[in-house]
Amino acid sequence: ADVQEWLNRLGPSSTAIVVLTDNPEVATAARNGGVVAIAQAIELSPAMLTSFVEIAQTVQNLKHFQTRVQGLYDMAEQRFADMANLFTDWLWEIDANMNLVFSSSRKRPISGAVKGISISECFMPEERLRVEDDFASLLRDPQPFHDCDYWSIDHHGTRSCWSLSGVPIRDPMGKLAGFRGVGLDVSREKASSDKLYYLVNHDTLTGLTNRSRFVEELTRSIRAA
């Protein structure tokens, strides 16, 4: 505890630290406190001390550089988020498990379209199997896609149609990391076909999903299983 208190009192993080000690407990506490240049005071020559000082300074320079790089990265990420949240279109990104890792906030399929939820949950329950089926195919065969239409419903109960386009994302090793893209609200363009969508997929008498849509969803469920 005394060593940690001493480290805390040394000043700003830009300070290069060399610890000279013959006490194993002090050496361990200093190492746990992030000190790299730790030498035994006994048998320490001037040349060894010079080397330890150079090591400490090199490590400190690397930490300073890392801090600067992280600051630039955070600034760039915030700049992108600020710009994305000004767009009237929905900017999104998912990981390889279909979970959102980014979702612009100004306009989105549902208010709950936030980081951590599955992209399929952004759309109507009867659309989710289709979304999962489409993205499962894309995960097996990653490629850009365009104008995939899915229906959502907001907290006011208003139906809207979103046209999704996206591209695959790969990590530095070339492994698929997910997809990112844009969603366009094409509800106005789809207004004339909204009634047709309902009639095609529902029984006009009962309002329930019709046989054609039932068979389609059953086929997707069997394939998913």
mmCIF file of N, CA, C and O in Angstrom, residues 178-221:
data_model
loop_
_atom_site.group_PDB
_atom_site.id
_atom_site.type_symbol
_atom_site.label_atom_id
_atom_site.label_comp_id
_atom_site.label_asym_id
_atom_site.label_seq_id
_atom_site.Cartn_x
_atom_site.Cartn_y
_atom_site.Cartn_z
ATOM 1 N N GLY A 178 -18.699 -8.939 -39.488
ATOM 2 C CA GLY A 178 -20.078 -8.476 -39.479
ATOM 3 C C GLY A 178 -20.414 -7.733 -40.754
ATOM 4 O O GLY A 178 -19.794 -7.937 -41.803
ATOM 5 N N PHE A 179 -21.400 -6.849 -40.655
ATOM 6 C CA PHE A 179 -21.834 -6.046 -41.800
ATOM 7 C C PHE A 179 -22.111 -4.627 -41.324
ATOM 8 O O PHE A 179 -22.445 -4.396 -40.162
ATOM 9 N N ARG A 180 -21.966 -3.677 -42.231
ATOM 10 C CA ARG A 180 -22.389 -2.303 -41.958
ATOM 11 C C ARG A 180 -23.080 -1.759 -43.193
ATOM 12 O O ARG A 180 -22.811 -2.189 -44.317
ATOM 13 N N GLY A 181 -23.991 -0.796 -42.950
ATOM 14 C CA GLY A 181 -24.707 -0.262 -44.102
ATOM 15 C C GLY A 181 -25.667 0.849 -43.721
ATOM 16 O O GLY A 181 -25.557 1.467 -42.658
ATOM 17 N N VAL A 182 -26.648 1.046 -44.586
ATOM 18 C CA VAL A 182 -27.598 2.133 -44.411
ATOM 19 C C VAL A 182 -29.014 1.592 -44.609
ATOM 20 O O VAL A 182 -29.230 0.661 -45.389
ATOM 21 N N GLY A 183 -29.951 2.166 -43.875
ATOM 22 C CA GLY A 183 -31.359 1.825 -44.041
ATOM 23 C C GLY A 183 -32.146 3.055 -44.445
ATOM 24 O O GLY A 183 -32.044 4.107 -43.796
ATOM 25 N N LEU A 184 -32.909 2.939 -45.502
ATOM 26 C CA LEU A 184 -33.710 4.055 -46.001
ATOM 27 C C LEU A 184 -35.180 3.811 -45.679
ATOM 28 O O LEU A 184 -35.703 2.721 -45.921
ATOM 29 N N ASP A 185 -35.835 4.816 -45.145
ATOM 30 C CA ASP A 185 -37.269 4.722 -44.895
ATOM 31 C C ASP A 185 -37.992 4.956 -46.215
ATOM 32 O O ASP A 185 -38.060 6.067 -46.717
ATOM 33 N N VAL A 186 -38.520 3.877 -46.788
ATOM 34 C CA VAL A 186 -39.201 3.963 -48.092
ATOM 35 C C VAL A 186 -40.706 3.787 -47.914
ATOM 36 O O VAL A 186 -41.393 3.332 -48.831
ATOM 37 N N SER A 187 -41.208 4.166 -46.738
ATOM 38 C CA SER A 187 -42.635 3.974 -46.445
ATOM 39 C C SER A 187 -43.518 4.716 -47.429
ATOM 40 O O SER A 187 -44.561 4.199 -47.864
ATOM 41 N N ARG A 188 -43.132 5.940 -47.783
ATOM 42 C CA ARG A 188 -43.951 6.720 -48.708
ATOM 43 C C ARG A 188 -44.032 6.028 -50.053
ATOM 44 O O ARG A 188 -45.100 5.941 -50.667
ATOM 45 N N GLU A 189 -42.877 5.521 -50.507
ATOM 46 C CA GLU A 189 -42.861 4.812 -51.788
ATOM 47 C C GLU A 189 -43.664 3.513 -51.716
ATOM 48 O O GLU A 189 -44.214 3.044 -52.714
ATOM 49 N N LYS A 190 -43.704 2.930 -50.515
ATOM 50 C CA LYS A 190 -44.386 1.653 -50.359
ATOM 51 C C LYS A 190 -45.847 1.814 -49.934
ATOM 52 O O LYS A 190 -46.554 0.820 -49.772
ATOM 53 N N ALA A 191 -46.288 3.062 -49.757
ATOM 54 C CA ALA A 191 -47.643 3.282 -49.250
ATOM 55 C C ALA A 191 -48.695 2.592 -50.096
ATOM 56 O O ALA A 191 -49.642 1.990 -49.583
ATOM 57 N N SER A 192 -48.515 2.682 -51.405
ATOM 58 C CA SER A 192 -49.514 2.088 -52.300
ATOM 59 C C SER A 192 -49.498 0.566 -52.236
ATOM 60 O O SER A 192 -50.502 -0.086 -52.524
ATOM 61 N N SER A 193 -48.339 -0.003 -51.824
ATOM 62 C CA SER A 193 -48.254 -1.459 -51.783
ATOM 63 C C SER A 193 -48.503 -2.011 -50.376
ATOM 64 O O SER A 193 -48.522 -3.219 -50.175
ATOM 65 N N ASP A 194 -48.689 -1.118 -49.399
ATOM 66 C CA ASP A 194 -48.898 -1.563 -48.023
ATOM 67 C C ASP A 194 -50.168 -2.403 -47.904
ATOM 68 O O ASP A 194 -50.182 -3.452 -47.269
ATOM 69 N N LYS A 195 -51.226 -1.924 -48.509
ATOM 70 C CA LYS A 195 -52.484 -2.667 -48.477
ATOM 71 C C LYS A 195 -52.332 -3.999 -49.197
ATOM 72 O O LYS A 195 -52.825 -5.034 -48.727
ATOM 73 N N LEU A 196 -51.615 -3.969 -50.300
ATOM 74 C CA LEU A 196 -51.384 -5.203 -51.049
ATOM 75 C C LEU A 196 -50.580 -6.187 -50.209
ATOM 76 O O LEU A 196 -50.862 -7.391 -50.208
ATOM 77 N N TYR A 197 -49.579 -5.687 -49.468
ATOM 78 C CA TYR A 197 -48.762 -6.539 -48.600
ATOM 79 C C TYR A 197 -49.658 -7.263 -47.591
ATOM 80 O O TYR A 197 -49.518 -8.467 -47.355
ATOM 81 N N TYR A 198 -50.591 -6.517 -47.013
ATOM 82 C CA TYR A 198 -51.477 -7.110 -46.019
ATOM 83 C C TYR A 198 -52.385 -8.160 -46.648
ATOM 84 O O TYR A 198 -52.560 -9.263 -46.114
ATOM 85 N N LEU A 199 -52.948 -7.829 -47.791
ATOM 86 C CA LEU A 199 -53.868 -8.757 -48.446
ATOM 87 C C LEU A 199 -53.168 -10.036 -48.895
ATOM 88 O O LEU A 199 -53.742 -11.122 -48.826
ATOM 89 N N VAL A 200 -51.921 -9.888 -49.333
ATOM 90 C CA VAL A 200 -51.178 -11.050 -49.809
ATOM 91 C C VAL A 200 -50.835 -11.988 -48.653
ATOM 92 O O VAL A 200 -50.783 -13.204 -48.832
ATOM 93 N N ASN A 201 -50.615 -11.432 -47.461
ATOM 94 C CA ASN A 201 -50.119 -12.233 -46.356
ATOM 95 C C ASN A 201 -51.157 -12.554 -45.286
ATOM 96 O O ASN A 201 -50.835 -13.262 -44.335
ATOM 97 N N HIS A 202 -52.368 -12.032 -45.403
ATOM 98 C CA HIS A 202 -53.377 -12.264 -44.369
ATOM 99 C C HIS A 202 -54.716 -12.669 -44.978
ATOM 100 O O HIS A 202 -55.044 -12.312 -46.109
ATOM 101 N N ASP A 203 -55.475 -13.396 -44.176
ATOM 102 C CA ASP A 203 -56.828 -13.769 -44.562
ATOM 103 C C ASP A 203 -57.742 -12.561 -44.354
ATOM 104 O O ASP A 203 -57.730 -11.946 -43.271
ATOM 105 N N THR A 204 -58.500 -12.202 -45.363
ATOM 106 C CA THR A 204 -59.325 -10.982 -45.293
ATOM 107 C C THR A 204 -60.467 -11.111 -44.288
ATOM 108 O O THR A 204 -60.936 -10.102 -43.753
ATOM 109 N N LEU A 205 -60.904 -12.323 -44.000
ATOM 110 C CA LEU A 205 -62.024 -12.515 -43.083
ATOM 111 C C LEU A 205 -61.571 -12.476 -41.625
ATOM 112 O O LEU A 205 -62.148 -11.762 -40.797
ATOM 113 N N THR A 206 -60.521 -13.230 -41.304
ATOM 114 C CA THR A 206 -60.077 -13.349 -39.909
ATOM 115 C C THR A 206 -58.953 -12.384 -39.554
ATOM 116 O O THR A 206 -58.732 -12.085 -38.376
ATOM 117 N N GLY A 207 -58.233 -11.908 -40.561
ATOM 118 C CA GLY A 207 -57.086 -11.047 -40.291
ATOM 119 C C GLY A 207 -55.838 -11.817 -39.898
ATOM 120 O O GLY A 207 -54.791 -11.223 -39.621
ATOM 121 N N LEU A 208 -55.945 -13.146 -39.866
ATOM 122 C CA LEU A 208 -54.794 -13.967 -39.493
ATOM 123 C C LEU A 208 -53.886 -14.200 -40.701
ATOM 124 O O LEU A 208 -54.292 -14.026 -41.847
ATOM 125 N N THR A 209 -52.646 -14.612 -40.421
ATOM 126 C CA THR A 209 -51.718 -14.947 -41.503
ATOM 127 C C THR A 209 -52.332 -16.036 -42.372
ATOM 128 O O THR A 209 -52.852 -17.040 -41.858
ATOM 129 N N ASN A 210 -52.260 -15.851 -43.687
ATOM 130 C CA ASN A 210 -52.897 -16.815 -44.577
ATOM 131 C C ASN A 210 -52.013 -18.042 -44.822
ATOM 132 O O ASN A 210 -50.872 -18.127 -44.341
ATOM 133 N N ARG A 211 -52.531 -18.975 -45.586
ATOM 134 C CA ARG A 211 -51.848 -20.247 -45.806
ATOM 135 C C ARG A 211 -50.515 -20.043 -46.511
ATOM 136 O O ARG A 211 -49.511 -20.673 -46.157
ATOM 137 N N SER A 212 -50.490 -19.167 -47.501
ATOM 138 C CA SER A 212 -49.261 -18.932 -48.256
ATOM 139 C C SER A 212 -48.145 -18.421 -47.348
ATOM 140 O O SER A 212 -47.011 -18.910 -47.387
ATOM 141 N N ARG A 213 -48.469 -17.437 -46.502
ATOM 142 C CA ARG A 213 -47.461 -16.894 -45.599
ATOM 143 C C ARG A 213 -47.081 -17.921 -44.538
ATOM 144 O O ARG A 213 -45.917 -18.014 -44.121
ATOM 145 N N PHE A 214 -48.071 -18.722 -44.089
ATOM 146 C CA PHE A 214 -47.794 -19.772 -43.112
ATOM 147 C C PHE A 214 -46.779 -20.772 -43.657
ATOM 148 O O PHE A 214 -45.811 -21.135 -42.978
ATOM 149 N N VAL A 215 -46.980 -21.208 -44.881
ATOM 150 C CA VAL A 215 -46.060 -22.175 -45.507
ATOM 151 C C VAL A 215 -44.672 -21.560 -45.657
ATOM 152 O O VAL A 215 -43.647 -22.212 -45.423
ATOM 153 N N GLU A 216 -44.648 -20.280 -46.018
ATOM 154 C CA GLU A 216 -43.362 -19.584 -46.186
ATOM 155 C C GLU A 216 -42.602 -19.533 -44.860
ATOM 156 O O GLU A 216 -41.399 -19.819 -44.806
ATOM 157 N N GLU A 217 -43.302 -19.152 -43.771
ATOM 158 C CA GLU A 217 -42.657 -19.059 -42.473
ATOM 159 C C GLU A 217 -42.281 -20.438 -41.947
ATOM 160 O O GLU A 217 -41.236 -20.608 -41.291
ATOM 161 N N LEU A 218 -43.120 -21.455 -42.217
ATOM 162 C CA LEU A 218 -42.817 -22.823 -41.785
ATOM 163 C C LEU A 218 -41.540 -23.309 -42.471
ATOM 164 O O LEU A 218 -40.686 -23.938 -41.842
ATOM 165 N N THR A 219 -41.425 -23.012 -43.748
ATOM 166 C CA THR A 219 -40.218 -23.402 -44.486
ATOM 167 C C THR A 219 -38.976 -22.751 -43.909
ATOM 168 O O THR A 219 -37.930 -23.395 -43.733
ATOM 169 N N ARG A 220 -39.081 -21.479 -43.555
ATOM 170 C CA ARG A 220 -37.944 -20.774 -42.954
ATOM 171 C C ARG A 220 -37.594 -21.360 -41.583
ATOM 172 O O ARG A 220 -36.430 -21.526 -41.242
ATOM 173 N N SER A 221 -38.627 -21.699 -40.810
ATOM 174 C CA SER A 221 -38.387 -22.263 -39.484
ATOM 175 C C SER A 221 -37.683 -23.619 -39.582
ATOM 176 O O SER A 221 -36.763 -23.922 -38.812
#
